[in-house]
Amino acid sequence: MYSYAIGTILIRPKGPLTHVGVVTESGTVFHNTPERGEHESSLEEFAAGGPVTVRSRVTDLPAFLHRLRQRRFNLRPYDAFSNNCEHTVTALAGEEPSSPQLQGWGLLAGMAVFAAVLTR
């Protein structure tokens, strides 16, 4: 297994989606799962036997570490629509919490409904 720099945002396949986490100062990965909510785990546990790739890196490391320390004292449970792994990582990176995958699936579902209405 590789070692990654603090603030590196990692992704791995998870079925048809990807799972996202961010490397902490202790070398763990902070992420959010349905089973455990927001938590830290080893890189091996995060990888779950699959390949891990780098998505990007946090740009403001001191601010990231501050947000991470605060989050550790206020761990939130997983919610697919308002607090999934992407929401957690984007918030820690200093961005507006969002889930591009969720938005994409929502767009697909909306298009399917629209197509069904047009074909009736």
XYZ file of N, CA and C in Angstrom, residues 16-97:
246
model
N -21.382 0.626 -8.668
C -21.416 1.525 -9.818
C -20.942 2.946 -9.478
N -20.631 3.191 -8.223
C -20.229 4.517 -7.752
C -18.768 4.502 -7.326
N -18.317 5.616 -6.769
C -16.999 5.663 -6.138
C -17.167 6.112 -4.697
N -16.219 5.688 -3.868
C -16.198 6.082 -2.462
C -15.039 7.050 -2.284
N -15.248 8.099 -1.489
C -14.279 9.175 -1.353
C -13.850 9.318 0.104
N -12.573 9.614 0.304
C -12.035 9.886 1.630
C -10.862 10.838 1.512
N -10.391 11.328 2.656
C -9.274 12.272 2.645
C -8.244 11.842 3.692
N -6.969 11.950 3.330
C -5.881 11.514 4.202
C -5.673 12.546 5.319
N -5.548 12.052 6.550
C -5.366 12.897 7.724
C -3.883 13.013 8.077
N -3.593 13.841 9.084
C -2.220 14.034 9.526
C -1.635 12.789 10.186
N -2.486 11.871 10.597
C -1.986 10.641 11.221
C -1.872 9.493 10.217
N -2.112 9.796 8.929
C -1.990 8.781 7.891
C -3.220 7.916 7.714
N -4.283 8.223 8.464
C -5.539 7.500 8.298
C -6.360 8.180 7.200
N -7.484 7.579 6.868
C -8.391 8.162 5.879
C -9.703 8.495 6.589
N -10.117 9.756 6.510
C -11.390 10.194 7.075
C -12.427 10.064 5.975
N -13.488 9.306 6.276
C -14.533 9.095 5.273
C -15.858 8.832 5.970
N -16.878 8.507 5.199
C -18.230 8.382 5.720
C -18.892 7.182 5.044
N -19.370 6.245 5.853
C -20.011 5.043 5.309
C -21.375 4.827 5.957
N -22.262 4.116 5.266
C -23.574 3.835 5.862
C -23.461 3.053 7.177
N -22.465 2.194 7.274
C -22.337 1.348 8.467
C -21.785 2.102 9.674
N -20.873 3.047 9.450
C -20.183 3.683 10.573
C -20.290 5.199 10.606
N -20.904 5.806 9.613
C -20.941 7.264 9.572
C -19.541 7.817 9.351
N -19.321 9.064 9.770
C -18.006 9.675 9.620
C -17.035 9.030 10.594
N -15.887 8.622 10.072
C -14.879 7.965 10.911
C -13.545 7.927 10.177
N -12.524 7.519 10.910
C -11.200 7.335 10.335
C -10.881 5.856 10.303
N -10.175 5.470 9.269
C -9.751 4.079 9.162
C -8.391 4.030 8.478
N -7.802 2.870 8.496
C -6.538 2.693 7.795
C -6.782 2.787 6.284
N -5.717 3.023 5.560
C -5.819 3.049 4.099
C -6.301 1.706 3.573
N -5.842 0.628 4.181
C -6.246 -0.714 3.760
C -7.750 -0.919 3.948
N -8.260 -0.459 5.088
C -9.701 -0.592 5.335
C -10.488 0.262 4.345
N -10.028 1.481 4.103
C -10.699 2.352 3.138
C -10.716 1.698 1.760
N -9.602 1.108 1.349
C -9.484 0.498 0.021
C -10.410 -0.696 -0.141
N -10.692 -1.410 0.937
C -11.584 -2.578 0.893
C -11.188 -3.561 -0.206
N -9.884 -3.727 -0.376
C -9.395 -4.697 -1.350
C -9.379 -4.208 -2.788
N -9.790 -2.973 -3.010
C -9.831 -2.441 -4.369
C -8.738 -1.428 -4.619
N -8.632 -0.963 -5.845
C -7.626 0.047 -6.172
C -8.030 1.420 -5.631
N -7.047 2.178 -5.195
C -7.270 3.536 -4.701
C -6.527 4.489 -5.621
N -7.192 5.560 -6.012
C -6.543 6.567 -6.840
C -6.713 7.949 -6.213
N -5.849 8.847 -6.624
C -5.900 10.225 -6.121
C -6.853 11.034 -6.989
N -7.806 11.703 -6.340
C -8.714 12.608 -7.064
C -8.107 14.001 -7.128
N -7.658 14.504 -5.982
C -7.099 15.851 -5.906
C -6.443 16.024 -4.539
N -6.126 17.248 -4.207
C -5.536 17.527 -2.902
C -6.149 18.806 -2.356
N -6.348 18.837 -1.062
C -6.866 20.026 -0.388
C -5.870 21.166 -0.617
N -6.364 22.359 -0.934
C -5.465 23.470 -1.242
C -5.017 24.250 -0.008
N -5.869 24.384 0.980
C -5.521 25.141 2.193
C -5.372 24.154 3.351
N -4.159 23.654 3.527
C -3.911 22.610 4.516
C -4.202 23.037 5.956
N -3.770 24.229 6.417
C -4.090 24.630 7.792
C -5.604 24.693 8.050
N -6.357 25.222 7.092
C -7.814 25.303 7.258
C -8.424 23.902 7.258
N -7.916 23.025 6.396
C -8.383 21.633 6.379
C -8.174 20.971 7.737
N -6.971 21.122 8.298
C -6.679 20.498 9.595
C -7.576 21.053 10.699
N -7.875 22.338 10.631
C -8.793 22.946 11.609
C -10.196 22.346 11.475
N -10.697 22.257 10.239
C -12.033 21.674 10.024
C -12.057 20.210 10.450
N -10.980 19.482 10.174
C -10.903 18.076 10.553
C -10.958 17.911 12.069
N -10.205 18.724 12.798
C -10.232 18.640 14.272
C -11.644 18.915 14.799
N -12.303 19.918 14.240
C -13.677 20.225 14.659
C -14.613 19.070 14.337
N -14.449 18.487 13.168
C -15.343 17.404 12.735
C -15.190 16.179 13.616
N -13.962 15.918 14.062
C -13.718 14.756 14.922
C -14.524 14.828 16.221
N -14.842 16.037 16.671
C -15.635 16.198 17.888
C -17.125 16.284 17.611
N -17.486 16.243 16.348
C -18.898 16.337 15.970
C -19.152 15.410 14.779
N -18.842 14.127 14.960
C -19.025 13.155 13.880
C -20.504 13.050 13.526
N -20.779 13.038 12.243
C -22.157 12.988 11.782
C -22.464 11.616 11.191
N -23.700 11.157 11.328
C -24.071 9.878 10.722
C -24.210 10.017 9.204
N -24.120 8.902 8.541
C -24.271 8.851 7.089
C -25.727 9.114 6.715
N -25.915 9.892 5.675
C -27.225 10.093 5.069
C -26.981 10.207 3.566
N -27.549 9.306 2.797
C -27.270 9.260 1.356
C -27.559 10.581 0.655
N -28.538 11.328 1.143
C -28.958 12.541 0.453
C -28.368 13.826 1.010
N -27.945 13.836 2.272
C -27.438 15.092 2.842
C -26.073 14.977 3.508
N -25.577 13.758 3.722
C -24.253 13.616 4.348
C -23.621 12.284 3.949
N -23.322 12.156 2.663
C -22.620 10.950 2.223
C -21.116 11.238 2.178
N -20.339 10.315 1.659
C -18.884 10.486 1.674
C -18.445 11.742 0.923
N -19.106 12.072 -0.168
C -18.733 13.271 -0.928
C -19.063 14.545 -0.162
N -20.206 14.586 0.510
C -20.542 15.749 1.336
C -19.462 15.967 2.391
N -19.064 14.891 3.053
C -18.058 14.985 4.116
C -16.742 15.526 3.585
N -16.254 14.965 2.497
C -14.949 15.366 1.961
C -14.981 16.782 1.393
N -16.034 17.152 0.675
C -16.081 18.515 0.142
C -16.139 19.539 1.266
N -16.863 19.236 2.337
C -16.912 20.147 3.486
C -15.528 20.281 4.127
N -14.838 19.167 4.303
C -13.491 19.225 4.888
C -12.513 19.974 3.988
N -12.737 19.922 2.686
C -11.864 20.618 1.738
C -12.167 22.120 1.679
N -13.204 22.552 2.390
C -13.544 23.967 2.426
C -14.522 24.393 1.354
N -15.153 23.436 0.721
C -16.133 23.730 -0.312
C -17.544 23.582 0.261
N -18.511 24.038 -0.498
C -19.911 23.806 -0.128
C -20.138 22.299 -0.188
N -20.654 21.690 0.898
C -20.881 20.242 0.859
C -21.780 19.867 -0.320
